[in-house]
Amino acid sequence: MVHKDYIVKSSQKISHFLHRHEPPVFAGDISILQNEVDVVTICKPASVPVHPCGQYRKNTVVGILQAEHGLTPLFPVHRLDRLVSGLLIFAKNAERAECFRQQIEAGLLQKEYVAKVVGVFPDGEQTVDANVNFNAREGRSTVEISGGAGKETNGKQALTRFQRICTDGTHSIVLCKPVTGRTHQIRVHLKHTGYPIANDELYLSGDFCPRSIKGTSASTEMAPSDSDNSAAEHGSKDAETDEGFDIDPMCTNCPNLAPVGYDGDEEGLWLHCVRYTGPDWSYECPYPDWAFLDSVSTKKMKL
């Protein structure tokens, strides 16, 4: 045991070991779409964050690409929310990343997403020009409409264009083209139109539990005994269940690995990035299965 007044000498070092529980993510593969000299594009599955953040360290797109494909370093050109799927573009070097950054700042990029929304979305192009105000404490955005002269809004200017692709009378597949890039912009603008994403619990109804109440950090209390099986039941990866993992008797979360604040039955949002286009380049991602409504019921209603 080292005395509290002990002074570390220059030839000595202090090591710190961290026992971490990561939230599970869906077990879908990360598909590499294009692997060029200085750019790689992938199809991001829902539930996987782009880079290390919060409780996530290994279960990230950057971490998985490094571990499974040896791709490093990578510079994300843009980001997608954890529950959003679709196209992700990475530069392989700082020079290419800087080129992308300049194009983004100059407003030269066009972004396209598809969403599955509730109801029959109106025909023709629909434009939503409404400020978006993100509340970091609650983890959600709200739309703010200018009230005229003398009334200021706290939100940031946001513009999104929507176009219905098809509908079956219950749901619609909508092409979304965000001109700006605010947090949850597409999600909150669709809610503003009255046609929210059909499985977006955060914006679908008025019943909302703020992040500050629900909690998103690992609890110091034992989780329910059946939480061990949540990853297997929902087909997810768990960074802590590799062979050779030993239960730490000093960890109050072992062997129950599910942190508080992440529902075991969550699903990916019906929001998918399909295309990014620049001045002299364009990258695409295949449409997800949920974007194909029943061909019989939609045949007469397609654009």
PDB file of C-alpha atoms in Angstrom:
ATOM      1  CA  MET A   1       0.000   0.000   0.000  1.00  0.00           C
ATOM      2  CA  VAL A   2       1.298   3.421  -0.927  1.00  0.00           C
ATOM      3  CA  HIS A   3       1.236   6.107   1.728  1.00  0.00           C
ATOM      4  CA  LYS A   4      -0.916   9.110   0.883  1.00  0.00           C
ATOM      5  CA  ASP A   5       2.101  11.399   1.153  1.00  0.00           C
ATOM      6  CA  TYR A   6       4.176   9.263  -1.175  1.00  0.00           C
ATOM      7  CA  ILE A   7       5.765  11.209  -4.051  1.00  0.00           C
ATOM      8  CA  VAL A   8       5.967   9.490  -7.422  1.00  0.00           C
ATOM      9  CA  LYS A   9       9.476   9.465  -8.814  1.00  0.00           C
ATOM     10  CA  SER A  10      10.371  10.301 -12.403  1.00  0.00           C
ATOM     11  CA  SER A  11      11.160   6.656 -13.197  1.00  0.00           C
ATOM     12  CA  GLN A  12       7.776   5.456 -11.973  1.00  0.00           C
ATOM     13  CA  LYS A  13       4.343   5.583 -13.539  1.00  0.00           C
ATOM     14  CA  ILE A  14       0.741   5.302 -12.443  1.00  0.00           C
ATOM     15  CA  SER A  15      -1.624   3.063 -14.418  1.00  0.00           C
ATOM     16  CA  HIS A  16      -5.394   3.409 -14.382  1.00  0.00           C
ATOM     17  CA  PHE A  17      -7.713   0.570 -15.419  1.00  0.00           C
ATOM     18  CA  LEU A  18     -11.360   1.173 -16.252  1.00  0.00           C
ATOM     19  CA  HIS A  19     -14.067  -1.499 -16.182  1.00  0.00           C
ATOM     20  CA  ARG A  20     -16.755  -0.225 -18.544  1.00  0.00           C
ATOM     21  CA  HIS A  21     -20.219  -1.439 -19.529  1.00  0.00           C
ATOM     22  CA  GLU A  22     -21.300  -0.288 -22.987  1.00  0.00           C
ATOM     23  CA  PRO A  23     -24.937  -0.230 -24.080  1.00  0.00           C
ATOM     24  CA  PRO A  24     -25.665  -2.958 -26.654  1.00  0.00           C
ATOM     25  CA  VAL A  25     -26.202  -2.138 -30.321  1.00  0.00           C
ATOM     26  CA  PHE A  26     -27.973  -4.049 -33.082  1.00  0.00           C
ATOM     27  CA  ALA A  27     -25.911  -6.831 -34.620  1.00  0.00           C
ATOM     28  CA  GLY A  28     -26.247  -5.682 -38.234  1.00  0.00           C
ATOM     29  CA  ASP A  29     -23.054  -5.485 -40.281  1.00  0.00           C
ATOM     30  CA  ILE A  30     -21.559  -2.190 -41.376  1.00  0.00           C
ATOM     31  CA  SER A  31     -21.502  -2.447 -45.170  1.00  0.00           C
ATOM     32  CA  ILE A  32     -18.657  -0.709 -46.991  1.00  0.00           C
ATOM     33  CA  LEU A  33     -20.168   0.856 -50.112  1.00  0.00           C
ATOM     34  CA  GLN A  34     -17.117   2.480 -51.703  1.00  0.00           C
ATOM     35  CA  ASN A  35     -13.486   2.310 -50.636  1.00  0.00           C
ATOM     36  CA  GLU A  36     -11.490   4.880 -52.575  1.00  0.00           C
ATOM     37  CA  VAL A  37      -7.985   6.231 -52.125  1.00  0.00           C
ATOM     38  CA  ASP A  38      -9.009   9.061 -49.816  1.00  0.00           C
ATOM     39  CA  VAL A  39     -12.714   8.389 -49.166  1.00  0.00           C
ATOM     40  CA  VAL A  40     -14.706   5.473 -47.762  1.00  0.00           C
ATOM     41  CA  THR A  41     -18.501   5.354 -47.629  1.00  0.00           C
ATOM     42  CA  ILE A  42     -20.540   2.929 -45.538  1.00  0.00           C
ATOM     43  CA  CYS A  43     -24.145   2.058 -44.770  1.00  0.00           C
ATOM     44  CA  LYS A  44     -24.593   2.757 -41.084  1.00  0.00           C
ATOM     45  CA  PRO A  45     -27.029   0.483 -39.229  1.00  0.00           C
ATOM     46  CA  ALA A  46     -29.397   2.064 -36.732  1.00  0.00           C
ATOM     47  CA  SER A  47     -28.434   2.126 -33.024  1.00  0.00           C
ATOM     48  CA  VAL A  48     -24.683   2.465 -33.642  1.00  0.00           C
ATOM     49  CA  PRO A  49     -23.204   5.904 -32.874  1.00  0.00           C
ATOM     50  CA  VAL A  50     -20.733   7.338 -35.379  1.00  0.00           C
ATOM     51  CA  HIS A  51     -17.860   7.917 -32.959  1.00  0.00           C
ATOM     52  CA  PRO A  52     -17.084   7.396 -29.240  1.00  0.00           C
ATOM     53  CA  CYS A  53     -19.466   9.410 -27.090  1.00  0.00           C
ATOM     54  CA  GLY A  54     -21.252   9.051 -23.777  1.00  0.00           C
ATOM     55  CA  GLN A  55     -21.120   5.399 -22.695  1.00  0.00           C
ATOM     56  CA  TYR A  56     -20.042   4.170 -26.151  1.00  0.00           C
ATOM     57  CA  ARG A  57     -16.392   3.403 -26.862  1.00  0.00           C
ATOM     58  CA  LYS A  58     -16.085   0.211 -28.942  1.00  0.00           C
ATOM     59  CA  ASN A  59     -19.636  -0.082 -30.270  1.00  0.00           C
ATOM     60  CA  THR A  60     -19.226   2.810 -32.703  1.00  0.00           C
ATOM     61  CA  VAL A  61     -18.886   3.019 -36.473  1.00  0.00           C
ATOM     62  CA  VAL A  62     -15.324   4.347 -36.178  1.00  0.00           C
ATOM     63  CA  GLY A  63     -14.385   1.673 -33.650  1.00  0.00           C
ATOM     64  CA  ILE A  64     -15.895  -1.206 -35.635  1.00  0.00           C
ATOM     65  CA  LEU A  65     -14.319  -0.088 -38.917  1.00  0.00           C
ATOM     66  CA  GLN A  66     -10.945   0.046 -37.205  1.00  0.00           C
ATOM     67  CA  ALA A  67     -11.313  -3.319 -35.452  1.00  0.00           C
ATOM     68  CA  GLU A  68     -12.881  -5.302 -38.304  1.00  0.00           C
ATOM     69  CA  HIS A  69     -11.475  -3.598 -41.417  1.00  0.00           C
ATOM     70  CA  GLY A  70      -8.283  -1.885 -40.241  1.00  0.00           C
ATOM     71  CA  LEU A  71      -9.551   1.495 -41.473  1.00  0.00           C
ATOM     72  CA  THR A  72      -7.805   4.235 -39.512  1.00  0.00           C
ATOM     73  CA  PRO A  73      -7.567   7.165 -39.249  1.00  0.00           C
ATOM     74  CA  LEU A  74     -11.044   8.197 -40.372  1.00  0.00           C
ATOM     75  CA  PHE A  75     -12.505  11.713 -40.504  1.00  0.00           C
ATOM     76  CA  PRO A  76     -16.338  11.829 -40.493  1.00  0.00           C
ATOM     77  CA  VAL A  77     -17.593  14.228 -43.170  1.00  0.00           C
ATOM     78  CA  HIS A  78     -21.042  14.348 -41.562  1.00  0.00           C
ATOM     79  CA  ARG A  79     -22.877  12.614 -38.743  1.00  0.00           C
ATOM     80  CA  LEU A  80     -26.102  10.714 -38.236  1.00  0.00           C
ATOM     81  CA  ASP A  81     -28.060  10.358 -35.015  1.00  0.00           C
ATOM     82  CA  ARG A  82     -27.524   7.040 -33.275  1.00  0.00           C
ATOM     83  CA  LEU A  83     -30.945   5.648 -34.248  1.00  0.00           C
ATOM     84  CA  VAL A  84     -30.731   6.897 -37.859  1.00  0.00           C
ATOM     85  CA  SER A  85     -29.355   4.605 -40.579  1.00  0.00           C
ATOM     86  CA  GLY A  86     -27.874   5.174 -44.004  1.00  0.00           C
ATOM     87  CA  LEU A  87     -24.989   6.759 -45.846  1.00  0.00           C
ATOM     88  CA  LEU A  88     -21.903   7.888 -43.949  1.00  0.00           C
ATOM     89  CA  ILE A  89     -18.887   9.446 -45.657  1.00  0.00           C
ATOM     90  CA  PHE A  90     -15.397   9.356 -44.156  1.00  0.00           C
ATOM     91  CA  ALA A  91     -12.268  11.057 -45.418  1.00  0.00           C
ATOM     92  CA  LYS A  92      -9.090   9.033 -44.981  1.00  0.00           C
ATOM     93  CA  ASN A  93      -6.811  12.006 -44.494  1.00  0.00           C
ATOM     94  CA  ALA A  94      -6.940  15.532 -43.116  1.00  0.00           C
ATOM     95  CA  GLU A  95      -6.533  17.159 -46.535  1.00  0.00           C
ATOM     96  CA  ARG A  96      -9.630  15.476 -47.994  1.00  0.00           C
ATOM     97  CA  ALA A  97     -11.554  16.188 -44.808  1.00  0.00           C
ATOM     98  CA  GLU A  98     -10.706  19.877 -45.105  1.00  0.00           C
ATOM     99  CA  CYS A  99     -11.917  19.895 -48.724  1.00  0.00           C
ATOM    100  CA  PHE A 100     -15.270  18.459 -47.623  1.00  0.00           C
ATOM    101  CA  ARG A 101     -15.475  20.977 -44.773  1.00  0.00           C
ATOM    102  CA  GLN A 102     -15.017  23.908 -47.127  1.00  0.00           C
ATOM    103  CA  GLN A 103     -17.739  22.592 -49.439  1.00  0.00           C
ATOM    104  CA  ILE A 104     -20.114  22.189 -46.495  1.00  0.00           C
ATOM    105  CA  GLU A 105     -19.464  25.708 -45.238  1.00  0.00           C
ATOM    106  CA  ALA A 106     -20.013  27.079 -48.735  1.00  0.00           C
ATOM    107  CA  GLY A 107     -23.403  25.344 -48.911  1.00  0.00           C
ATOM    108  CA  LEU A 108     -22.397  23.216 -51.900  1.00  0.00           C
ATOM    109  CA  LEU A 109     -23.700  19.892 -50.575  1.00  0.00           C
ATOM    110  CA  GLN A 110     -27.168  18.428 -51.147  1.00  0.00           C
ATOM    111  CA  LYS A 111     -28.491  15.862 -48.665  1.00  0.00           C
ATOM    112  CA  GLU A 112     -31.321  13.409 -49.198  1.00  0.00           C
ATOM    113  CA  TYR A 113     -33.079  11.164 -46.693  1.00  0.00           C
ATOM    114  CA  VAL A 114     -36.156   8.948 -46.797  1.00  0.00           C
ATOM    115  CA  ALA A 115     -38.638   8.690 -43.928  1.00  0.00           C
ATOM    116  CA  LYS A 116     -41.707   6.576 -43.242  1.00  0.00           C
ATOM    117  CA  VAL A 117     -44.369   8.845 -41.769  1.00  0.00           C
ATOM    118  CA  VAL A 118     -47.861   8.530 -40.385  1.00  0.00           C
ATOM    119  CA  GLY A 119     -50.762   9.174 -42.777  1.00  0.00           C
ATOM    120  CA  VAL A 120     -51.034  10.283 -46.390  1.00  0.00           C
ATOM    121  CA  PHE A 121     -48.424  12.968 -46.872  1.00  0.00           C
ATOM    122  CA  PRO A 122     -49.573  15.788 -49.219  1.00  0.00           C
ATOM    123  CA  ASP A 123     -48.693  15.579 -52.895  1.00  0.00           C
ATOM    124  CA  GLY A 124     -46.163  18.005 -54.355  1.00  0.00           C
ATOM    125  CA  GLU A 125     -43.153  19.599 -52.725  1.00  0.00           C
ATOM    126  CA  GLN A 126     -43.738  20.790 -49.163  1.00  0.00           C
ATOM    127  CA  THR A 127     -41.323  23.311 -47.650  1.00  0.00           C
ATOM    128  CA  VAL A 128     -40.898  23.885 -43.932  1.00  0.00           C
ATOM    129  CA  ASP A 129     -39.048  27.061 -42.999  1.00  0.00           C
ATOM    130  CA  ALA A 130     -39.131  27.131 -39.206  1.00  0.00           C
ATOM    131  CA  ASN A 131     -36.452  27.706 -36.584  1.00  0.00           C
ATOM    132  CA  VAL A 132     -35.310  24.689 -34.573  1.00  0.00           C
ATOM    133  CA  ASN A 133     -34.396  25.002 -30.910  1.00  0.00           C
ATOM    134  CA  PHE A 134     -32.569  22.019 -29.372  1.00  0.00           C
ATOM    135  CA  ASN A 135     -32.873  21.459 -25.618  1.00  0.00           C
ATOM    136  CA  ALA A 136     -29.766  19.508 -24.624  1.00  0.00           C
ATOM    137  CA  ARG A 137     -31.128  18.739 -21.160  1.00  0.00           C
ATOM    138  CA  GLU A 138     -34.252  17.076 -22.528  1.00  0.00           C
ATOM    139  CA  GLY A 139     -32.559  15.694 -25.646  1.00  0.00           C
ATOM    140  CA  ARG A 140     -35.167  16.966 -28.090  1.00  0.00           C
ATOM    141  CA  SER A 141     -35.866  19.886 -30.424  1.00  0.00           C
ATOM    142  CA  THR A 142     -38.844  22.169 -30.845  1.00  0.00           C
ATOM    143  CA  VAL A 143     -40.028  24.311 -33.730  1.00  0.00           C
ATOM    144  CA  GLU A 144     -40.236  28.073 -33.287  1.00  0.00           C
ATOM    145  CA  ILE A 145     -42.220  30.271 -35.638  1.00  0.00           C
ATOM    146  CA  SER A 146     -41.356  33.955 -35.777  1.00  0.00           C
ATOM    147  CA  GLY A 147     -44.109  35.963 -34.131  1.00  0.00           C
ATOM    148  CA  GLY A 148     -43.442  39.095 -36.113  1.00  0.00           C
ATOM    149  CA  ALA A 149     -41.633  42.329 -35.312  1.00  0.00           C
ATOM    150  CA  GLY A 150     -40.372  42.668 -31.771  1.00  0.00           C
ATOM    151  CA  LYS A 151     -40.589  38.951 -30.984  1.00  0.00           C
ATOM    152  CA  GLU A 152     -37.298  37.118 -31.025  1.00  0.00           C
ATOM    153  CA  THR A 153     -36.854  33.350 -31.315  1.00  0.00           C
ATOM    154  CA  ASN A 154     -34.099  31.330 -29.650  1.00  0.00           C
ATOM    155  CA  GLY A 155     -33.949  28.634 -32.296  1.00  0.00           C
ATOM    156  CA  LYS A 156     -31.621  28.440 -35.282  1.00  0.00           C
ATOM    157  CA  GLN A 157     -32.865  29.003 -38.822  1.00  0.00           C
ATOM    158  CA  ALA A 158     -33.829  25.704 -40.460  1.00  0.00           C
ATOM    159  CA  LEU A 159     -35.253  24.777 -43.853  1.00  0.00           C
ATOM    160  CA  THR A 160     -36.358  21.361 -45.126  1.00  0.00           C
ATOM    161  CA  ARG A 161     -38.059  20.343 -48.376  1.00  0.00           C
ATOM    162  CA  PHE A 162     -40.262  17.249 -48.509  1.00  0.00           C
ATOM    163  CA  GLN A 163     -41.654  15.240 -51.419  1.00  0.00           C
ATOM    164  CA  ARG A 164     -43.958  12.238 -51.149  1.00  0.00           C
ATOM    165  CA  ILE A 165     -42.612   9.137 -52.905  1.00  0.00           C
ATOM    166  CA  CYS A 166     -45.526   6.789 -52.273  1.00  0.00           C
ATOM    167  CA  THR A 167     -48.264   5.944 -49.783  1.00  0.00           C
ATOM    168  CA  ASP A 168     -50.470   2.987 -48.906  1.00  0.00           C
ATOM    169  CA  GLY A 169     -53.111   5.103 -47.182  1.00  0.00           C
ATOM    170  CA  THR A 170     -51.729   4.401 -43.706  1.00  0.00           C
ATOM    171  CA  HIS A 171     -48.104   5.408 -44.082  1.00  0.00           C
ATOM    172  CA  SER A 172     -46.143   7.444 -46.612  1.00  0.00           C
ATOM    173  CA  ILE A 173     -42.540   7.278 -47.769  1.00  0.00           C
ATOM    174  CA  VAL A 174     -41.218  10.826 -47.970  1.00  0.00           C
ATOM    175  CA  LEU A 175     -38.045  12.176 -49.560  1.00  0.00           C
ATOM    176  CA  CYS A 176     -36.477  14.723 -47.205  1.00  0.00           C
ATOM    177  CA  LYS A 177     -33.984  17.358 -48.341  1.00  0.00           C
ATOM    178  CA  PRO A 178     -32.633  19.379 -45.393  1.00  0.00           C
ATOM    179  CA  VAL A 179     -31.024  22.612 -46.571  1.00  0.00           C
ATOM    180  CA  THR A 180     -29.638  23.354 -43.111  1.00  0.00           C
ATOM    181  CA  GLY A 181     -28.319  20.857 -40.573  1.00  0.00           C
ATOM    182  CA  ARG A 182     -29.913  21.353 -37.155  1.00  0.00           C
ATOM    183  CA  THR A 183     -30.235  18.688 -34.467  1.00  0.00           C
ATOM    184  CA  HIS A 184     -33.301  16.493 -35.156  1.00  0.00           C
ATOM    185  CA  GLN A 185     -34.290  18.910 -37.936  1.00  0.00           C
ATOM    186  CA  ILE A 186     -36.055  16.405 -40.195  1.00  0.00           C
ATOM    187  CA  ARG A 187     -37.795  14.718 -37.277  1.00  0.00           C
ATOM    188  CA  VAL A 188     -39.154  17.889 -35.725  1.00  0.00           C
ATOM    189  CA  HIS A 189     -40.097  19.454 -39.086  1.00  0.00           C
ATOM    190  CA  LEU A 190     -42.087  16.346 -40.007  1.00  0.00           C
ATOM    191  CA  LYS A 191     -43.865  16.551 -36.665  1.00  0.00           C
ATOM    192  CA  HIS A 192     -44.562  20.222 -37.412  1.00  0.00           C
ATOM    193  CA  THR A 193     -46.271  19.273 -40.694  1.00  0.00           C
ATOM    194  CA  GLY A 194     -48.535  16.846 -38.833  1.00  0.00           C
ATOM    195  CA  TYR A 195     -46.883  13.756 -40.359  1.00  0.00           C
ATOM    196  CA  PRO A 196     -44.257  12.541 -37.848  1.00  0.00           C
ATOM    197  CA  ILE A 197     -42.015   9.550 -38.439  1.00  0.00           C
ATOM    198  CA  ALA A 198     -44.197   6.539 -37.691  1.00  0.00           C
ATOM    199  CA  ASN A 199     -41.951   4.969 -35.031  1.00  0.00           C
ATOM    200  CA  ASP A 200     -40.387   8.117 -33.579  1.00  0.00           C
ATOM    201  CA  GLU A 201     -41.444   7.906 -29.935  1.00  0.00           C
ATOM    202  CA  LEU A 202     -39.687  11.169 -29.136  1.00  0.00           C
ATOM    203  CA  TYR A 203     -41.882  13.249 -31.469  1.00  0.00           C
ATOM    204  CA  LEU A 204     -44.829  10.984 -32.234  1.00  0.00           C
ATOM    205  CA  SER A 205     -46.987  11.917 -29.256  1.00  0.00           C
ATOM    206  CA  GLY A 206     -47.250  14.355 -26.391  1.00  0.00           C
ATOM    207  CA  ASP A 207     -46.254  11.678 -23.869  1.00  0.00           C
ATOM    208  CA  PHE A 208     -42.609  12.512 -23.405  1.00  0.00           C
ATOM    209  CA  CYS A 209     -40.200  11.571 -20.637  1.00  0.00           C
ATOM    210  CA  PRO A 210     -37.287  14.044 -20.519  1.00  0.00           C
ATOM    211  CA  ARG A 211     -33.780  12.636 -20.617  1.00  0.00           C
ATOM    212  CA  SER A 212     -33.084  14.369 -17.307  1.00  0.00           C
ATOM    213  CA  ILE A 213     -35.756  12.206 -15.664  1.00  0.00           C
ATOM    214  CA  LYS A 214     -35.228   8.967 -17.559  1.00  0.00           C
ATOM    215  CA  GLY A 215     -31.442   9.041 -17.218  1.00  0.00           C
ATOM    216  CA  THR A 216     -28.836   7.913 -19.719  1.00  0.00           C
ATOM    217  CA  SER A 217     -25.958   6.905 -17.506  1.00  0.00           C
ATOM    218  CA  ALA A 218     -25.157   3.554 -15.966  1.00  0.00           C
ATOM    219  CA  SER A 219     -26.945   3.039 -12.690  1.00  0.00           C
ATOM    220  CA  THR A 220     -25.171   2.024  -9.533  1.00  0.00           C
ATOM    221  CA  GLU A 221     -28.082  -0.278  -8.707  1.00  0.00           C
ATOM    222  CA  MET A 222     -28.490  -3.809  -9.966  1.00  0.00           C
ATOM    223  CA  ALA A 223     -30.560  -4.125 -13.124  1.00  0.00           C
ATOM    224  CA  PRO A 224     -33.454  -6.634 -13.304  1.00  0.00           C
ATOM    225  CA  SER A 225     -32.320 -10.241 -13.613  1.00  0.00           C
ATOM    226  CA  ASP A 226     -33.668 -10.646 -17.164  1.00  0.00           C
ATOM    227  CA  SER A 227     -31.614  -7.732 -18.562  1.00  0.00           C
ATOM    228  CA  ASP A 228     -28.755 -10.161 -19.315  1.00  0.00           C
ATOM    229  CA  ASN A 229     -30.803 -11.641 -22.137  1.00  0.00           C
ATOM    230  CA  SER A 230     -31.922  -8.373 -23.746  1.00  0.00           C
ATOM    231  CA  ALA A 231     -28.956  -8.274 -26.132  1.00  0.00           C
ATOM    232  CA  ALA A 232     -29.488 -11.841 -27.343  1.00  0.00           C
ATOM    233  CA  GLU A 233     -33.244 -11.439 -27.637  1.00  0.00           C
ATOM    234  CA  HIS A 234     -32.953  -8.377 -29.843  1.00  0.00           C
ATOM    235  CA  GLY A 235     -29.936  -9.468 -31.884  1.00  0.00           C
ATOM    236  CA  SER A 236     -27.385  -7.004 -30.585  1.00  0.00           C
ATOM    237  CA  LYS A 237     -23.664  -6.758 -30.058  1.00  0.00           C
ATOM    238  CA  ASP A 238     -22.277  -6.299 -26.562  1.00  0.00           C
ATOM    239  CA  ALA A 239     -18.733  -5.144 -26.031  1.00  0.00           C
ATOM    240  CA  GLU A 240     -18.615  -6.852 -22.646  1.00  0.00           C
ATOM    241  CA  THR A 241     -19.650 -10.383 -23.655  1.00  0.00           C
ATOM    242  CA  ASP A 242     -16.528 -11.475 -25.528  1.00  0.00           C
ATOM    243  CA  GLU A 243     -14.888 -14.747 -24.582  1.00  0.00           C
ATOM    244  CA  GLY A 244     -12.665 -14.326 -21.578  1.00  0.00           C
ATOM    245  CA  PHE A 245     -14.816 -11.673 -19.934  1.00  0.00           C
ATOM    246  CA  ASP A 246     -14.876 -12.155 -16.183  1.00  0.00           C
ATOM    247  CA  ILE A 247     -17.430 -10.745 -13.801  1.00  0.00           C
ATOM    248  CA  ASP A 248     -15.896  -8.066 -11.634  1.00  0.00           C
ATOM    249  CA  PRO A 249     -17.073  -8.628  -8.036  1.00  0.00           C
ATOM    250  CA  MET A 250     -16.494  -4.939  -7.289  1.00  0.00           C
ATOM    251  CA  CYS A 251     -18.794  -3.769 -10.102  1.00  0.00           C
ATOM    252  CA  THR A 252     -22.394  -3.273  -9.004  1.00  0.00           C
ATOM    253  CA  ASN A 253     -23.593  -3.725 -12.604  1.00  0.00           C
ATOM    254  CA  CYS A 254     -22.116  -7.202 -13.127  1.00  0.00           C
ATOM    255  CA  PRO A 255     -23.398  -9.496 -14.489  1.00  0.00           C
ATOM    256  CA  ASN A 256     -26.346  -7.358 -15.617  1.00  0.00           C
ATOM    257  CA  LEU A 257     -24.839  -5.339 -18.445  1.00  0.00           C
ATOM    258  CA  ALA A 258     -27.722  -3.146 -19.592  1.00  0.00           C
ATOM    259  CA  PRO A 259     -27.234   0.479 -18.466  1.00  0.00           C
ATOM    260  CA  VAL A 260     -30.219   2.528 -17.358  1.00  0.00           C
ATOM    261  CA  GLY A 261     -31.689   4.853 -19.990  1.00  0.00           C
ATOM    262  CA  TYR A 262     -31.389   2.528 -23.000  1.00  0.00           C
ATOM    263  CA  ASP A 263     -34.476   0.450 -23.647  1.00  0.00           C
ATOM    264  CA  GLY A 264     -33.821  -3.143 -24.603  1.00  0.00           C
ATOM    265  CA  ASP A 265     -36.720  -3.079 -27.063  1.00  0.00           C
ATOM    266  CA  GLU A 266     -35.777   0.078 -28.958  1.00  0.00           C
ATOM    267  CA  GLU A 267     -35.740  -0.037 -32.751  1.00  0.00           C
ATOM    268  CA  GLY A 268     -34.068   2.008 -35.423  1.00  0.00           C
ATOM    269  CA  LEU A 269     -35.857   5.117 -36.627  1.00  0.00           C
ATOM    270  CA  TRP A 270     -37.610   4.981 -39.978  1.00  0.00           C
ATOM    271  CA  LEU A 271     -35.231   7.670 -41.197  1.00  0.00           C
ATOM    272  CA  HIS A 272     -32.433   6.783 -43.601  1.00  0.00           C
ATOM    273  CA  CYS A 273     -29.774   8.835 -45.396  1.00  0.00           C
ATOM    274  CA  VAL A 274     -29.725   7.842 -49.084  1.00  0.00           C
ATOM    275  CA  ARG A 275     -27.570  10.393 -50.908  1.00  0.00           C
ATOM    276  CA  TYR A 276     -24.987  13.163 -50.528  1.00  0.00           C
ATOM    277  CA  THR A 277     -24.038  15.199 -53.580  1.00  0.00           C
ATOM    278  CA  GLY A 278     -21.222  17.726 -53.980  1.00  0.00           C
ATOM    279  CA  PRO A 279     -19.862  19.879 -56.812  1.00  0.00           C
ATOM    280  CA  ASP A 280     -18.101  16.987 -58.568  1.00  0.00           C
ATOM    281  CA  TRP A 281     -19.096  13.873 -56.623  1.00  0.00           C
ATOM    282  CA  SER A 282     -22.122  11.916 -55.448  1.00  0.00           C
ATOM    283  CA  TYR A 283     -22.429   9.002 -53.013  1.00  0.00           C
ATOM    284  CA  GLU A 284     -25.518   6.840 -52.511  1.00  0.00           C
ATOM    285  CA  CYS A 285     -26.806   4.189 -50.131  1.00  0.00           C
ATOM    286  CA  PRO A 286     -29.438   1.489 -50.824  1.00  0.00           C
ATOM    287  CA  TYR A 287     -32.950   2.050 -49.506  1.00  0.00           C
ATOM    288  CA  PRO A 288     -33.930   0.128 -46.340  1.00  0.00           C
ATOM    289  CA  ASP A 289     -36.578  -2.603 -46.425  1.00  0.00           C
ATOM    290  CA  TRP A 290     -39.170  -0.475 -44.610  1.00  0.00           C
ATOM    291  CA  ALA A 291     -39.089   2.087 -47.460  1.00  0.00           C
ATOM    292  CA  PHE A 292     -40.848  -0.344 -49.806  1.00  0.00           C
ATOM    293  CA  LEU A 293     -44.559  -0.279 -49.085  1.00  0.00           C
ATOM    294  CA  ASP A 294     -46.934  -2.907 -50.466  1.00  0.00           C
ATOM    295  CA  SER A 295     -46.719  -2.576 -54.268  1.00  0.00           C
ATOM    296  CA  VAL A 296     -50.404  -3.347 -54.817  1.00  0.00           C
ATOM    297  CA  SER A 297     -51.796  -0.699 -52.491  1.00  0.00           C
ATOM    298  CA  THR A 298     -49.288   1.954 -53.570  1.00  0.00           C
ATOM    299  CA  LYS A 299     -49.377   1.404 -57.321  1.00  0.00           C
ATOM    300  CA  LYS A 300     -52.007   4.052 -57.997  1.00  0.00           C
ATOM    301  CA  MET A 301     -50.640   6.503 -55.462  1.00  0.00           C
ATOM    302  CA  LYS A 302     -47.013   6.823 -56.533  1.00  0.00           C
ATOM    303  CA  LEU A 303     -45.798  10.114 -57.903  1.00  0.00           C
TER     304      LEU A 303
END
